[in-house]
C-alpha positions as a printed Julia matrix, in Angstrom:
516×3 Matrix{Float64}:
 -21.13    4.5   -27.43
 -18.23    4.02  -29.82
 -15.71    1.49  -28.56
 -12.13    2.73  -28.0
  -9.52    1.74  -30.5
  -8.64   -1.94  -30.35
  -5.07   -2.51  -29.2
  -4.01   -6.0   -28.19
  -0.24   -5.66  -27.76
   0.56   -4.65  -24.2
   4.25   -4.16  -25.0
   3.44   -1.89  -27.94
   0.92   -0.04  -25.81
   3.42    0.56  -23.01
   6.03    1.79  -25.5
   3.52    4.17  -27.07
   2.44    5.48  -23.68
   5.99    5.99  -22.38
   5.97    9.59  -23.55
   2.72   10.19  -21.67
   4.09    9.14  -18.3
   5.08   12.08  -16.15
   8.66   11.83  -14.84
   9.33   11.99  -11.12
  10.04   15.5    -9.79
  13.67   14.45   -9.22
  13.98   13.68  -12.91
  13.08   17.31  -13.62
  15.89   18.45  -11.35
  18.89   20.26  -12.87
  21.94   21.31  -10.79
  21.94   24.99   -9.94
  18.35   25.69  -11.01
  16.52   27.83   -8.46
  13.1    29.37   -8.18
  12.31   33.06   -8.56
  10.62   35.22   -5.92
   8.82   38.5    -6.53
  10.24   40.05   -3.4
  13.59   40.63   -1.74
  14.15   37.72    0.61
  16.74   39.65    2.61
  14.46   42.57    3.46
  11.02   40.92    3.42
  11.64   37.77    5.41
  11.39   38.22    9.17
  13.72   35.29    9.8
  17.39   35.17    8.88
  20.12   32.6     9.4
  20.76   33.8    12.94
  17.1    33.36   13.84
  17.07   29.77   12.58
  20.25   28.95   14.51
  18.45   30.17   17.63
  15.18   28.36   16.89
  16.6    25.01   15.74
  19.0    23.42   18.26
  22.28   22.14   16.91
  21.42   18.46   17.51
  18.44   18.72   15.15
  20.29   20.33   12.25
  21.45   18.39    9.19
  25.11   17.88    8.58
  24.51   17.74    4.84
  21.83   19.45    2.72
  18.74   17.34    1.95
  18.5    15.77   -1.51
  15.78   18.05   -2.77
  15.03   18.6    -6.46
  16.4    21.75   -8.05
  13.6    23.05  -10.26
  12.19   26.35  -11.42
   8.9    27.3    -9.8
   6.91   27.16  -13.03
   8.29   23.7   -13.82
   7.14   22.49  -10.4
   3.64   23.9   -10.96
   3.37   22.27  -14.38
   4.67   18.96  -13.03
   2.03   18.68  -10.34
  -0.72   19.91  -12.65
   0.15   17.15  -15.13
   0.11   14.6   -12.3
  -3.31   15.8   -11.17
  -4.66   15.35  -14.68
  -3.59   11.69  -14.63
  -5.81   11.07  -11.6
  -9.49   10.2   -11.79
 -11.75   12.28   -9.57
 -15.44   13.04   -9.22
 -14.92   16.49  -10.76
 -13.5    14.82  -13.88
 -15.87   11.93  -14.63
 -18.35    9.43  -13.22
 -17.1     7.57  -10.14
 -19.66    4.8    -9.4
 -18.06    3.17   -6.35
 -20.69    1.06   -4.61
 -20.92    1.5    -0.82
 -18.46    4.41   -0.95
 -20.78    7.14   -2.29
 -18.38    9.19   -4.39
 -20.68   12.1    -5.12
 -20.12   15.69   -6.11
 -19.11   18.09   -3.33
 -20.77   21.48   -4.0
 -18.16   24.21   -4.27
 -20.47   26.45   -2.25
 -19.64   24.36    0.82
 -15.92   24.88    0.23
 -16.4    28.62   -0.18
 -18.38   28.99    3.04
 -15.9    26.94    5.09
 -13.1    29.16    3.76
 -14.69   32.36    5.12
 -12.22   34.0     7.48
 -14.71   34.01   10.36
 -14.56   30.21   10.26
 -11.13   29.36    8.85
  -9.17   31.84   10.97
 -10.93   31.15   14.28
  -8.66   29.67   16.93
 -10.15   26.8    18.96
  -9.17   28.56   22.2
 -11.19   31.64   21.29
 -13.42   32.59   24.27
 -17.04   31.43   23.96
 -18.39   34.97   23.76
 -16.19   35.64   20.72
 -16.97   32.35   18.97
 -20.76   32.4    19.02
 -21.03   31.94   15.26
 -18.93   28.78   15.23
 -20.62   27.37   18.33
 -24.03   28.09   16.81
 -23.11   26.28   13.58
 -22.04   23.18   15.5
 -25.03   23.25   17.86
 -27.49   23.69   14.99
 -25.76   20.99   12.92
 -26.12   18.63   15.88
 -29.82   19.44   16.08
 -30.3    18.96   12.33
 -28.67   15.53   12.57
 -30.92   14.65   15.51
 -33.97   15.61   13.45
 -32.77   13.61   10.43
 -31.9    10.46   12.36
 -34.52   10.6    15.12
 -31.98   10.44   17.93
 -31.74   12.65   21.01
 -28.13   13.84   20.98
 -25.15   14.1    18.64
 -21.4    14.57   19.02
 -19.28   15.95   16.18
 -15.92   14.91   17.62
 -15.03   11.79   15.57
 -12.69   12.46   12.66
 -14.16    9.84   10.3
 -16.94    7.28    9.96
 -14.74    4.47   11.29
 -13.7     6.71   14.18
 -17.37    7.34   14.94
 -18.08    3.63   14.74
 -15.35    3.04   17.31
 -16.95    5.64   19.6
 -20.39    4.06   19.22
 -19.13    0.64   20.29
 -17.12    2.17   23.13
 -20.31    3.74   24.46
 -22.18    0.44   24.17
 -19.43   -1.25   26.17
 -19.47    1.54   28.78
 -23.25    1.29   29.03
 -23.2    -2.41   29.9
 -20.24   -2.03   32.25
 -22.02    0.76   34.1
 -25.04   -1.54   34.4
 -22.85   -4.35   35.71
 -23.61   -6.61   32.72
 -20.04   -7.7    32.1
 -21.2   -10.94   30.49
 -22.3    -9.09   27.35
 -19.18   -9.71   25.29
 -20.59  -10.7    21.89
 -21.49   -8.56   18.89
 -23.57   -9.99   16.05
 -22.57   -8.94   12.52
 -24.25  -10.04    9.24
 -22.01  -11.63    6.61
 -22.75   -8.74    4.23
 -21.5    -6.08    6.66
 -18.8    -3.5     6.03
 -15.4    -4.79    7.08
 -15.08   -2.07    9.7
 -17.96   -3.57   11.72
 -16.26   -6.76   12.96
 -12.92   -4.95   13.18
 -14.38   -2.24   15.42
 -16.14   -4.76   17.64
 -12.88   -6.66   18.17
 -10.98   -3.42   18.88
 -13.46   -2.73   21.68
 -12.86   -6.14   23.21
 -15.95   -7.93   21.89
 -16.06  -11.26   20.13
 -17.93  -11.39   16.82
 -20.71  -13.79   15.84
 -21.41  -13.74   12.11
 -24.87  -14.59   10.8
 -25.51  -15.65    7.21
 -27.85  -13.79    4.9
 -30.72  -15.45    3.08
 -30.63  -16.02   -0.68
 -32.48  -12.72   -1.16
 -29.64  -10.87    0.6
 -31.62  -10.05    3.75
 -31.12  -11.09    7.37
 -32.11  -14.64    8.24
 -34.28  -14.32   11.37
 -33.69  -17.94   12.32
 -29.92  -17.33   12.22
 -30.41  -14.22   14.34
 -32.41  -16.1    16.95
 -29.68  -18.74   17.24
 -27.01  -16.03   17.7
 -28.86  -14.06   20.41
 -28.09  -14.87   24.04
 -27.42  -13.31   27.43
 -23.93  -12.56   26.04
 -25.25  -10.34   23.23
 -24.13   -6.73   23.5
 -25.25   -5.46   20.09
 -26.19   -6.14   16.51
 -24.27   -4.01   14.01
 -26.25   -3.36   10.88
 -26.82   -0.85    8.12
 -30.19   -0.42    6.45
 -30.28   -0.44    3.47
 -27.68   -3.18    3.65
 -24.39   -3.38    1.78
 -26.31   -5.34   -0.86
 -28.36   -2.2    -1.49
 -31.51   -3.78   -0.02
 -33.85   -2.49    2.67
 -34.3    -4.91    5.57
 -38.08   -5.31    5.51
 -38.08   -7.11    8.88
 -36.06   -4.43   10.63
 -38.67   -3.8    13.35
 -38.78   -7.52   14.14
 -34.97   -7.64   14.16
 -34.63   -4.74   16.59
 -37.42   -6.1    18.81
 -35.68   -9.47   19.15
 -32.3    -7.91   19.89
 -33.82   -5.67   22.56
 -35.73   -8.58   24.07
 -32.4   -10.37   24.43
 -31.04   -7.32   26.26
 -28.78   -6.12   23.45
 -28.52   -2.79   21.67
 -28.86   -1.92   17.98
 -25.92   -0.23   16.24
 -26.6     1.52   12.91
 -23.75    1.81   10.44
 -24.59    5.15    8.78
 -22.77    4.44    5.52
 -26.02    4.14    3.57
 -27.97    7.02    5.12
 -27.88    8.64    1.68
 -30.62    6.21    0.57
 -33.22    7.04    3.23
 -32.9    10.79    3.87
 -36.32   12.22    4.6
 -37.95    8.81    4.11
 -37.31    6.97    7.38
 -35.16    7.56   10.47
 -32.79    4.98   12.0
 -34.07    5.65   15.53
 -37.59    4.83   14.35
 -36.32    1.45   13.14
 -35.27    0.63   16.69
 -31.57    1.57   16.59
 -29.88    2.95   19.72
 -26.74    4.56   18.24
 -25.29    5.34   14.83
 -22.39    7.04   13.14
 -22.87    9.35   10.16
 -20.46    9.49    7.23
 -20.72   13.16    6.27
 -18.57   12.52    3.18
 -21.14   10.02    1.94
 -24.37   11.78    2.84
 -23.66   15.47    3.3
 -20.96   16.04    0.67
 -17.87   16.81    2.7
 -14.66   15.8     0.87
 -14.02   12.06    0.48
 -10.64   10.44    0.22
  -7.11   11.73    0.44
  -6.72   10.67    4.04
  -8.83   13.43    5.58
  -9.73   15.56    7.28
 -12.99   13.71    7.81
 -16.02   13.88   10.02
 -18.05   11.05   11.56
 -20.73   12.4    13.94
 -22.36    9.93   16.32
 -26.05   10.12   17.27
 -27.5     8.37   20.32
 -30.74    7.79   22.17
 -31.35    8.87   25.77
 -29.88    5.74   27.34
 -26.47    6.34   25.74
 -26.39   10.14   25.96
 -24.49   10.19   29.31
 -21.59    8.37   27.64
 -20.99   10.93   24.86
 -17.54   12.54   24.6
 -16.79   15.83   26.31
 -16.84   18.78   26.1
 -20.34   19.36   24.73
 -21.94   22.51   23.34
 -24.88   23.78   25.37
 -27.18   26.8    25.21
 -27.76   29.16   28.12
 -31.32   30.42   27.8
 -30.71   33.11   30.41
 -27.86   34.75   28.49
 -28.86   33.65   24.99
 -25.33   32.35   24.39
 -23.84   29.01   23.42
 -21.08   27.72   25.66
 -18.68   24.82   26.0
 -19.54   22.61   28.91
 -16.64   22.16   31.29
 -15.2    18.66   31.19
 -15.75   18.13   34.9
 -19.52   18.61   34.54
 -19.95   15.54   32.36
 -17.16   13.09   33.14
 -19.12   10.73   35.39
 -20.07    8.33   32.59
 -18.46    9.93   29.48
 -16.02    7.79   27.53
 -13.79   10.88   27.39
 -12.44   12.68   24.35
 -12.14   11.18   20.88
 -10.35   14.15   19.33
  -9.02   17.55   20.32
 -11.69   20.22   20.74
 -14.77   19.37   18.63
 -13.3    17.47   15.71
 -12.66   18.84   12.22
 -14.6    22.09   12.33
 -14.25   22.94    8.62
 -16.09   19.69    7.82
 -18.89   20.76   10.17
 -19.26   24.01    8.26
 -19.42   22.16    4.94
 -22.08   19.72    6.19
 -24.07   22.57    7.73
 -23.94   24.53    4.47
 -25.09   21.46    2.52
 -28.07   20.98    4.82
 -29.04   24.64    4.71
 -28.75   24.72    0.92
 -30.98   21.67    0.37
 -33.55   22.13    3.12
 -35.85   19.36    4.29
 -37.63   18.85    0.98
 -34.31   18.87   -0.85
 -32.89   16.15    1.37
 -35.89   13.96    0.64
 -35.3    14.51   -3.07
 -31.66   13.46   -2.59
 -32.66    9.97   -1.48
 -35.45    9.75   -4.06
 -33.03   10.5    -6.89
 -30.32    8.19   -5.52
 -32.75    5.26   -5.45
 -34.19    6.15   -8.86
 -30.73    6.28  -10.46
 -29.68    2.91   -9.04
 -32.86    1.19  -10.19
 -32.55    2.79  -13.63
 -29.09    1.24  -14.04
 -30.34   -2.11  -12.76
 -33.19   -2.27  -15.25
 -31.04   -1.16  -18.19
 -28.22   -3.64  -17.49
 -29.95   -6.71  -16.08
 -30.29   -8.41  -19.47
 -26.54   -8.18  -20.07
 -25.24   -8.65  -16.51
 -26.66  -10.98  -13.89
 -28.34   -9.13  -11.0
 -27.37  -10.6    -7.65
 -30.71   -9.74   -6.03
 -33.4    -8.99   -8.58
 -35.71   -6.89   -6.44
 -36.17   -3.19   -5.85
 -32.8    -1.86   -4.74
 -32.04    1.34   -2.92
 -28.97    3.49   -3.57
 -26.79    0.79   -5.16
 -27.17   -2.35   -7.26
 -25.04   -5.5    -7.27
 -24.3    -7.53  -10.42
 -21.98  -10.45  -11.08
 -20.12  -11.77  -14.13
 -21.86  -15.14  -14.57
 -23.17  -14.26  -18.04
 -19.7   -13.18  -19.18
 -18.0   -16.28  -17.77
 -20.48  -18.43  -19.64
 -18.72  -17.17  -22.78
 -15.16  -17.33  -21.42
 -14.15  -18.48  -17.93
 -11.25  -16.03  -17.91
 -13.61  -13.02  -17.92
 -13.5   -12.13  -14.26
 -15.12   -9.0   -12.89
 -11.73   -7.28  -12.67
 -11.23   -7.61  -16.42
 -14.63   -6.05  -17.11
 -14.03   -2.98  -14.96
 -10.51   -2.47  -16.32
 -12.0    -2.32  -19.81
 -14.47    0.28  -18.49
 -11.51    2.6   -17.85
 -11.0     2.84  -21.62
 -14.45    4.41  -21.85
 -13.5     7.16  -19.38
 -15.3     5.87  -16.27
 -13.85    4.88  -12.92
 -14.44    1.18  -12.13
 -17.26    0.36   -9.71
 -16.58   -1.56   -6.5
 -15.67   -5.19   -7.19
 -15.74   -8.38   -5.1
 -17.96   -6.74   -2.45
 -20.23   -7.59   -0.76
 -18.45  -10.84   -0.03
 -21.68  -12.85   -0.17
 -21.8   -12.3    -3.96
 -19.08  -14.14   -5.94
 -17.39  -11.87   -8.51
 -19.55   -8.97   -7.33
 -19.77   -5.72   -9.26
 -21.43   -3.05   -7.12
 -22.6     0.21   -8.72
 -23.74    3.3    -6.83
 -24.67    6.24   -9.09
 -25.67    8.69   -6.28
 -28.24   11.43   -6.74
 -25.82   13.94   -8.25
 -25.4    12.23  -11.63
 -27.57   13.25  -14.59
 -29.5    10.86  -16.8
 -27.14   11.72  -19.67
 -24.15   10.58  -17.59
 -25.93    7.4   -16.54
 -26.86    6.65  -20.16
 -23.22    7.05  -21.22
 -22.12    4.67  -18.49
 -24.83    2.16  -19.39
 -23.87    2.25  -23.07
 -20.25    1.58  -22.13
 -21.25   -1.39  -19.97
 -23.43   -2.77  -22.75
 -20.58   -2.37  -25.24
 -18.24   -4.27  -22.91
 -20.83   -7.04  -22.5
 -20.87   -7.36  -26.29
 -17.06   -7.41  -26.42
 -17.02  -10.22  -23.87
 -19.08  -12.31  -26.28
 -17.36  -11.4   -29.55
 -13.76  -10.52  -28.61
 -12.83  -11.6   -25.05
  -9.11  -11.03  -25.68
  -9.83   -7.33  -26.11
 -11.36   -7.2   -22.62
  -8.75   -9.43  -21.0
  -5.87   -7.17  -22.07
  -7.5    -3.86  -21.08
  -6.98   -1.07  -20.25
  -5.39    0.56  -23.29
  -6.02    4.3   -22.78
  -4.37    4.71  -19.39
  -0.75    5.82  -18.8
   0.05    2.37  -17.39
  -1.57   -0.67  -18.93
  -2.24   -4.03  -17.3
   0.02   -4.62  -14.31
   0.95   -7.57  -12.12
  -1.26   -6.68   -9.17
   0.03   -9.47   -6.94
   3.62   -8.33   -7.4
   2.67   -4.69   -6.86
   0.82   -5.53   -3.63
   3.48   -7.79   -2.17
   6.6    -5.93   -3.29
   5.71   -2.24   -3.68
   8.54    0.04   -4.74
   7.57    3.48   -3.44
  10.97    5.15   -3.34
  12.47    6.86   -6.38
  15.97    6.42   -4.96
  17.65    3.06   -4.59
  18.89    4.13   -1.15
  16.97    5.95    1.61
  16.96    9.72    1.64
  19.33   11.32    4.14
């Protein structure tokens, strides 16, 4: 791949890029400019000034007009279109975030979820008039049971972290119902996602961290030392956040169960084992599922999300209510009344059944792929990650040089041998000049200067080759011209910034004084 133009002067770069930066919408504002409507607002609008005076009480009305921009409609459209083109997204270019699975969301799923029978259905619609929606949710729950090996699923949680919270709440309720109040500790590996210890603490547990071995896997001796009569659960994902499959997982789950604890599966990396192995068969008792990672519902933007939770028989009584059941006598799906299941349930996690449009998207994805297709998803995800590992391992140090699963972890030790200033952050900022989003950096925490790459199954070999060529070119630049890498990026609207200052003193308001 041809290297981008060499530009070393940050000040010159910022001056040249000034014309590229999109002004704030308030800078487009001109006094007296209004939009244009294709209809008569006086005759077409049901509400007039009198209606608004009746609807909005006097104490809630402004004394002065809000400081809103005065722009023509077309100028507003063009402004936000230009802003969107400055963003990096999966529909624009490769987005290899490790452990975050930024993969393509099929537009078919969006189209199906937008069908009026789904999008216009009110959650209070009577069961007999909502059979299609209830059937989608019930069948999605069954599909997820089949995929994970568990006995029951709830779709209520609004995100993976929300589902993780529910899972740990059910574990706590399980031990409290059994009178085992001494089980107050949760074991978490040092390579875990940050949500794991945070969730455990939120549920009132204390966290015991266990170190990984040099090969990135769980140290069984460390596990044995951590287990006790206080152990409530081990939180783990398999493959791990290092992209490695825990080969001793059956031994791990056996020892935790022998100590009286439960096994919690962080479903972040389910993408790597679809159709190959099921978490329940590894000995796990409960898991959350990140549908945005595995089943291609939208990722990012603050939601809406979906984080279903699957459980075995022992935890099923603690699932949230209401639940969707099937009446064999009538042949209809129905919503179980709350009072029928409240004896042990932890209650509700979200209104109704969670974010229904995400359920439709996940259901459509599963129906489109089928069982053989899902197995191919994980096969291709693992193949792509290992292809990148083999192509780059001569130029970048591999943290764990063994067969990886869906993601591979490198570090910058070979680059720092040439110049100590070449940190991982500098390498990935230079990658932006080649048109790729930076991979995850400095995670997992057990790898110093980590660079974690997850290609996912949706990227073609041609895309992977382009990314690999860019990484190889940057490795060469680190050896021959480190200043070029250290001052990157050059092709972005804003060049190198003071990240510490931006993090500690963010200026997010266009106006010097608060808006009225």
